[in-house]
Coordinates of C-alpha atoms in Angstrom, one line a residue:
Chain E
M1 CA 72.0 98.6 98.6
S2 CA 74.4 96.3 97.1
E3 CA 76.7 98.1 94.6
H4 CA 79.6 96.2 94.6
A5 CA 78.7 93.2 91.5
T6 CA 82.2 92.3 92.4
S7 CA 83.2 89.9 94.4
R8 CA 85.8 89.1 97.0
G9 CA 87.2 86.8 95.0
F10 CA 87.4 89.6 91.6
Y11 CA 89.6 91.3 93.6
V12 CA 91.9 88.4 95.6
A13 CA 91.8 87.1 91.8
L14 CA 93.0 90.9 90.6
G15 CA 96.0 91.5 93.5
I16 CA 97.6 88.1 92.4
S17 CA 97.6 89.2 88.5
L18 CA 99.2 92.1 90.0
L19 CA 101.4 90.1 91.9
V20 CA 102.7 87.6 88.9
L21 CA 102.5 90.6 86.1
T22 CA 105.4 91.5 89.1
A23 CA 107.6 89.3 88.8
V24 CA 107.4 88.8 84.6
T25 CA 108.9 92.7 85.0
V26 CA 111.9 91.6 87.2
G27 CA 112.1 88.2 85.3
A28 CA 111.9 90.6 82.0
A29 CA 114.4 93.3 83.3
F30 CA 117.5 90.2 83.2
V31 CA 116.6 89.2 79.9
N32 CA 118.3 90.9 77.0
L33 CA 115.8 92.0 74.6
G34 CA 117.6 95.2 73.8
P35 CA 116.2 98.5 73.6
F36 CA 112.9 96.9 73.7
N37 CA 113.4 96.4 77.7
P38 CA 112.3 98.9 78.5
V39 CA 109.5 99.0 76.8
I40 CA 108.4 95.5 77.8
A41 CA 108.6 97.5 81.6
L42 CA 106.7 100.4 80.6
L43 CA 104.3 98.2 79.4
I44 CA 104.4 95.6 82.2
A45 CA 103.8 99.0 84.3
T46 CA 100.7 100.6 82.2
I47 CA 98.6 97.4 82.4
K48 CA 99.5 97.0 86.1
A49 CA 98.1 100.8 86.5
T50 CA 95.1 100.6 84.2
L51 CA 94.5 97.5 86.4
V52 CA 93.9 99.6 89.2
V53 CA 92.2 102.3 87.9
L54 CA 90.1 100.5 86.2
F55 CA 88.6 98.2 89.2
F56 CA 91.2 99.2 92.5
M57 CA 89.7 102.9 92.0
H58 CA 86.1 101.3 90.7
V59 CA 86.9 104.0 87.1
K60 CA 85.3 101.2 85.7
G61 CA 81.0 101.1 86.8
A62 CA 81.4 104.8 88.3
S63 CA 78.2 106.0 89.0
E64 CA 79.5 110.0 87.5
K65 CA 80.4 110.0 84.7
M66 CA 82.9 113.0 85.2
T67 CA 85.0 110.8 86.9
A68 CA 86.0 108.9 83.9
A69 CA 86.6 112.6 81.9
V70 CA 88.6 113.9 84.9
V71 CA 90.4 110.4 84.4
I72 CA 91.7 110.7 80.9
S73 CA 92.0 114.8 80.9
G74 CA 94.9 114.1 83.4
F75 CA 96.3 111.6 82.0
F76 CA 96.1 113.5 78.4
F77 CA 97.8 116.5 80.6
L78 CA 100.4 114.1 81.0
A79 CA 100.9 112.9 77.8
I80 CA 101.6 116.6 77.0
L81 CA 104.1 117.1 79.5
L82 CA 106.5 114.2 77.8
V83 CA 106.4 114.2 74.8
L84 CA 106.2 117.3 73.6
S85 CA 109.0 118.1 77.1
M86 CA 111.1 114.8 74.8
A87 CA 109.9 115.8 71.3
D88 CA 112.3 119.3 72.6
Y89 CA 115.1 117.1 73.8
L90 CA 115.7 114.4 72.0
T91 CA 115.6 116.9 68.6
R92 CA 118.0 118.9 69.7
A93 CA 121.4 117.1 68.0
W94 CA 119.4 117.6 64.5
R95 CA 120.5 121.0 63.0
Chain S
M1 CA 60.9 110.0 87.8
A2 CA 59.5 113.1 90.3
D3 CA 58.7 110.3 93.1
S4 CA 62.6 108.2 92.7
H5 CA 64.1 111.8 94.1
A6 CA 61.0 112.5 96.5
T7 CA 61.8 109.5 98.0
A8 CA 66.2 109.5 97.5
V9 CA 65.1 113.1 99.8
D10 CA 63.2 111.2 102.4
T11 CA 65.8 109.2 103.5
A12 CA 68.4 111.3 103.2
V13 CA 66.4 113.9 105.5
A14 CA 67.1 110.9 108.4
S15 CA 71.1 111.2 107.0
P16 CA 72.9 113.2 109.5
Q17 CA 75.9 112.7 107.1
L18 CA 73.7 114.6 104.7
R19 CA 75.6 118.4 104.5
H20 CA 72.4 120.5 103.7
H21 CA 74.1 122.5 100.1
F22 CA 73.1 118.5 98.7
A23 CA 69.5 117.3 97.8
D24 CA 70.4 114.2 99.1
M25 CA 73.4 111.2 100.0
E26 CA 74.4 110.0 96.2
Q27 CA 75.1 114.1 94.8
Q28 CA 76.7 114.6 98.1
K29 CA 78.9 111.0 97.5
N30 CA 79.6 112.3 93.4
A31 CA 80.8 115.3 94.8
A32 CA 83.4 114.2 97.2
S33 CA 84.4 111.1 94.8
L34 CA 85.1 114.1 91.6
G35 CA 86.5 116.4 94.1
M36 CA 88.7 114.0 95.3
W37 CA 89.4 113.0 91.3
L38 CA 90.8 116.3 90.6
F39 CA 92.8 116.0 93.9
L40 CA 94.6 112.8 92.2
V41 CA 95.3 114.5 88.7
T42 CA 96.6 118.1 90.6
E43 CA 99.1 114.3 91.9
I44 CA 99.7 112.7 88.0
M45 CA 101.2 116.6 87.7
F46 CA 103.3 117.1 89.9
F47 CA 105.3 113.2 89.6
G48 CA 104.0 114.0 86.3
G49 CA 106.8 117.0 86.6
M50 CA 110.0 114.4 88.5
F51 CA 109.4 111.6 85.7
C52 CA 109.8 114.2 82.8
A53 CA 112.6 114.9 84.9
Y54 CA 113.9 111.5 85.4
L55 CA 113.6 110.8 81.4
V56 CA 115.0 113.5 80.3
Y57 CA 118.5 112.7 82.2
R58 CA 118.1 109.3 82.0
T59 CA 118.0 109.7 77.5
K60 CA 121.6 112.0 77.8
Y61 CA 123.1 110.1 80.8
F62 CA 122.2 106.6 80.2
N63 CA 124.6 104.6 81.4
A64 CA 125.0 107.1 84.6
F65 CA 122.2 105.1 85.2
A66 CA 122.0 102.5 84.9
A67 CA 125.5 102.3 86.3
G68 CA 123.7 104.0 89.4
S69 CA 120.2 101.8 89.6
Q70 CA 122.7 98.6 89.0
Q71 CA 123.2 99.8 92.8
L72 CA 119.5 99.6 94.2
S73 CA 118.4 96.1 95.6
I74 CA 116.3 94.7 93.1
G75 CA 114.7 92.5 96.5
M76 CA 114.4 94.5 98.2
G77 CA 111.8 96.3 95.7
A78 CA 110.4 94.1 94.1
F79 CA 109.3 92.8 97.9
N80 CA 108.3 96.6 98.5
T81 CA 106.2 96.3 95.3
A82 CA 104.3 93.7 95.5
V83 CA 103.8 95.0 100.1
L84 CA 102.1 98.2 98.1
L85 CA 100.2 96.4 95.6
I86 CA 98.9 94.1 98.6
S87 CA 97.9 96.2 100.8
S88 CA 95.9 97.7 97.7
L89 CA 94.0 94.5 98.0
T90 CA 92.8 95.3 101.4
V91 CA 91.9 98.7 101.1
V92 CA 89.5 97.5 98.1
L93 CA 88.2 94.7 100.3
A94 CA 88.0 97.4 103.6
V95 CA 85.6 99.5 101.0
R96 CA 84.2 96.3 100.4
A97 CA 83.2 95.6 103.8
A98 CA 81.3 99.5 104.9
Q99 CA 79.9 99.3 102.0
D100 CA 78.5 96.3 104.0
G101 CA 78.6 97.5 107.6
K102 CA 80.7 94.3 108.4
R103 CA 82.0 96.5 111.1
K104 CA 85.1 94.9 112.2
Q105 CA 85.9 92.9 109.3
L106 CA 86.6 96.5 107.9
V107 CA 88.6 97.7 110.8
S108 CA 90.5 94.4 110.8
Y109 CA 91.1 95.5 106.5
L110 CA 92.3 98.6 107.5
V111 CA 95.1 98.0 109.9
I112 CA 96.7 95.3 107.4
T113 CA 96.5 97.8 104.8
V114 CA 98.4 100.3 108.2
L115 CA 101.1 97.5 109.1
L116 CA 101.7 96.8 105.1
G117 CA 102.0 100.1 104.5
L118 CA 104.7 101.0 107.6
T119 CA 106.3 97.6 106.5
F120 CA 107.3 99.9 103.6
L121 CA 108.8 103.3 104.7
G122 CA 110.6 100.3 106.9
V123 CA 112.4 98.8 104.1
K124 CA 112.8 101.9 102.1
G125 CA 114.2 102.9 105.6
V126 CA 116.9 100.4 105.4
E127 CA 117.8 101.2 102.1
Y128 CA 118.2 104.5 102.4
R129 CA 120.6 103.5 105.1
E130 CA 122.0 101.5 102.4
K131 CA 122.8 104.7 100.6
F132 CA 124.4 107.0 103.4
E133 CA 127.2 103.6 103.9
K134 CA 128.3 103.8 100.8
H135 CA 128.3 107.3 100.5
H136 CA 125.5 107.7 97.8
V137 CA 123.8 109.8 99.3
P138 CA 124.4 114.0 97.0
G139 CA 126.2 115.7 99.2
P140 CA 130.3 116.8 99.1
T141 CA 130.7 113.0 100.2
F142 CA 129.2 111.8 97.4
Q143 CA 131.5 109.1 96.5
F144 CA 130.8 106.9 92.4
T145 CA 133.5 104.2 91.5
D146 CA 131.1 101.8 89.6
T147 CA 131.2 101.3 85.9
F148 CA 128.9 100.6 83.2
D149 CA 128.9 97.3 82.0
D150 CA 128.4 97.1 77.8
N151 CA 128.4 93.4 77.0
G152 CA 131.1 93.5 79.0
K153 CA 133.3 96.1 78.3
K154 CA 133.9 97.9 81.6
I155 CA 132.7 101.9 80.6
P156 CA 133.7 104.5 83.2
V157 CA 130.9 106.7 84.3
D158 CA 130.9 110.1 85.5
A159 CA 130.4 110.8 89.0
Q160 CA 128.6 113.4 89.2
H161 CA 125.9 111.8 86.3
A162 CA 125.6 109.5 88.7
Q163 CA 124.9 111.8 91.2
L164 CA 121.9 113.2 89.7
F165 CA 120.2 109.7 89.6
F166 CA 120.6 109.8 93.3
S167 CA 119.5 112.8 93.0
I168 CA 116.5 112.2 91.1
Y169 CA 116.1 108.7 92.8
F170 CA 115.9 110.4 96.5
V171 CA 113.6 112.7 95.6
M172 CA 111.3 110.7 94.0
T173 CA 111.6 107.9 96.1
G174 CA 111.2 110.9 99.1
M175 CA 108.5 112.5 97.4
H176 CA 106.6 109.1 97.2
A177 CA 107.5 107.7 101.3
L178 CA 106.3 111.0 101.9
H179 CA 103.0 110.4 100.4
M180 CA 103.3 107.5 101.5
I181 CA 103.4 108.9 105.9
I182 CA 100.2 110.9 105.2
G183 CA 98.5 107.6 104.6
C184 CA 99.3 106.2 106.8
G185 CA 98.7 109.1 109.2
L186 CA 95.1 108.8 107.6
F187 CA 94.5 105.2 107.6
T188 CA 94.9 105.2 111.3
V189 CA 92.5 108.3 111.9
L190 CA 90.0 106.1 109.8
T191 CA 91.0 102.7 112.0
V192 CA 89.3 104.9 114.3
F193 CA 86.1 106.3 113.4
A194 CA 85.9 102.9 112.2
W195 CA 85.9 101.6 114.9
K196 CA 83.4 104.2 116.6
G197 CA 81.4 103.2 113.6
H198 CA 81.0 106.2 111.7
Y199 CA 80.4 104.4 109.1
S200 CA 78.0 102.9 107.2
P201 CA 76.9 101.2 104.6
G202 CA 75.0 104.4 103.6
Y203 CA 77.4 106.9 104.2
Y204 CA 81.2 105.3 104.1
T205 CA 83.1 108.4 101.5
P206 CA 86.0 109.2 103.8
I207 CA 87.2 105.1 103.3
E208 CA 86.7 105.2 99.4
N209 CA 88.2 108.6 98.5
A210 CA 91.7 107.8 101.6
G211 CA 91.0 104.3 98.9
L212 CA 91.7 106.6 95.9
Y213 CA 94.8 108.3 97.6
W214 CA 96.2 105.0 98.9
H215 CA 95.5 103.1 95.1
L216 CA 97.3 106.2 93.5
V217 CA 100.5 106.1 95.5
D218 CA 100.8 102.7 94.3
I219 CA 100.3 103.1 90.8
I220 CA 103.4 105.7 91.4
W221 CA 105.3 103.7 92.9
I222 CA 104.7 100.8 89.7
Y223 CA 105.7 102.8 87.7
L224 CA 109.0 104.1 89.7
F225 CA 110.6 100.9 90.5
P226 CA 110.9 99.6 86.8
L227 CA 112.5 102.8 85.7
L228 CA 114.3 103.1 89.0
Y229 CA 115.2 100.0 89.9
L230 CA 115.3 97.5 86.6
I231 CA 117.8 100.1 84.5
S232 CA 119.9 97.7 82.7
R233 CA 120.1 94.2 84.4
H234 CA 121.2 91.6 81.8
S235 CA 124.2 91.4 80.9

């Protein structure tokens, strides 16, 4: 019943890379990148979240295929919420 | 095909945790996992609404949000991020220990997870106390006189707009902290059950699903940290 092909070393390495990415976010915040500061911060956050979802939450290699569909639909609806709301608020000044 | 199904049912009958409406343990586990993920999607939408409010007001009152953000302690925020990431690691190692049927290892990873969760909440408490002392808690006593530093130019900030930043800060980190408190309670109960030997390589769904919840709460913090603590820190 050896369900996990992933070794403890892999998880620890993943944990360490998540900590390194946190340090990179903090470091990048102090460098003036103009409009790219929030872009970099969100990009790193998304990389971290993706690593957690795929490997810590076992979505990659899940035996139940519906799981991936539910996860993707969740983020899809979140995207609808954020993109459509911002499309409204950011274009209100346009006449 | 028919044979493998039959053996699955046979071994499952021996398991006391199998509910009668499931064919075998694997089906029961998959159903529980899918249900947990559906719940997590509702959690994503719940926090999504708050992230949306944050985005709208951040674009509208950027200077006030940047000035407010600079009042938060990056040190404590980064420390808490690290604490949560390490706790996610101990959770995944706990699930692994449960899969291998290592009871003592499972119990120790669960205990470490709860302790890390309590550490996070303790640091959060220190941060909240500081906000009360500085009158940065929204309400009648709210005060904010800081300026937004735009490349050396000091731009005065509307206190009402800064109050909006702190309202969003308290609602989002507060809801997150509430989830952490629930998670710590959940993991304490699991520790007791694990200690009593309720879980085996054939049945550890509660550990796995509580782990999913813990990781989601971690992911929400992964986004909260840069969005709240790191607005316009250069200059």
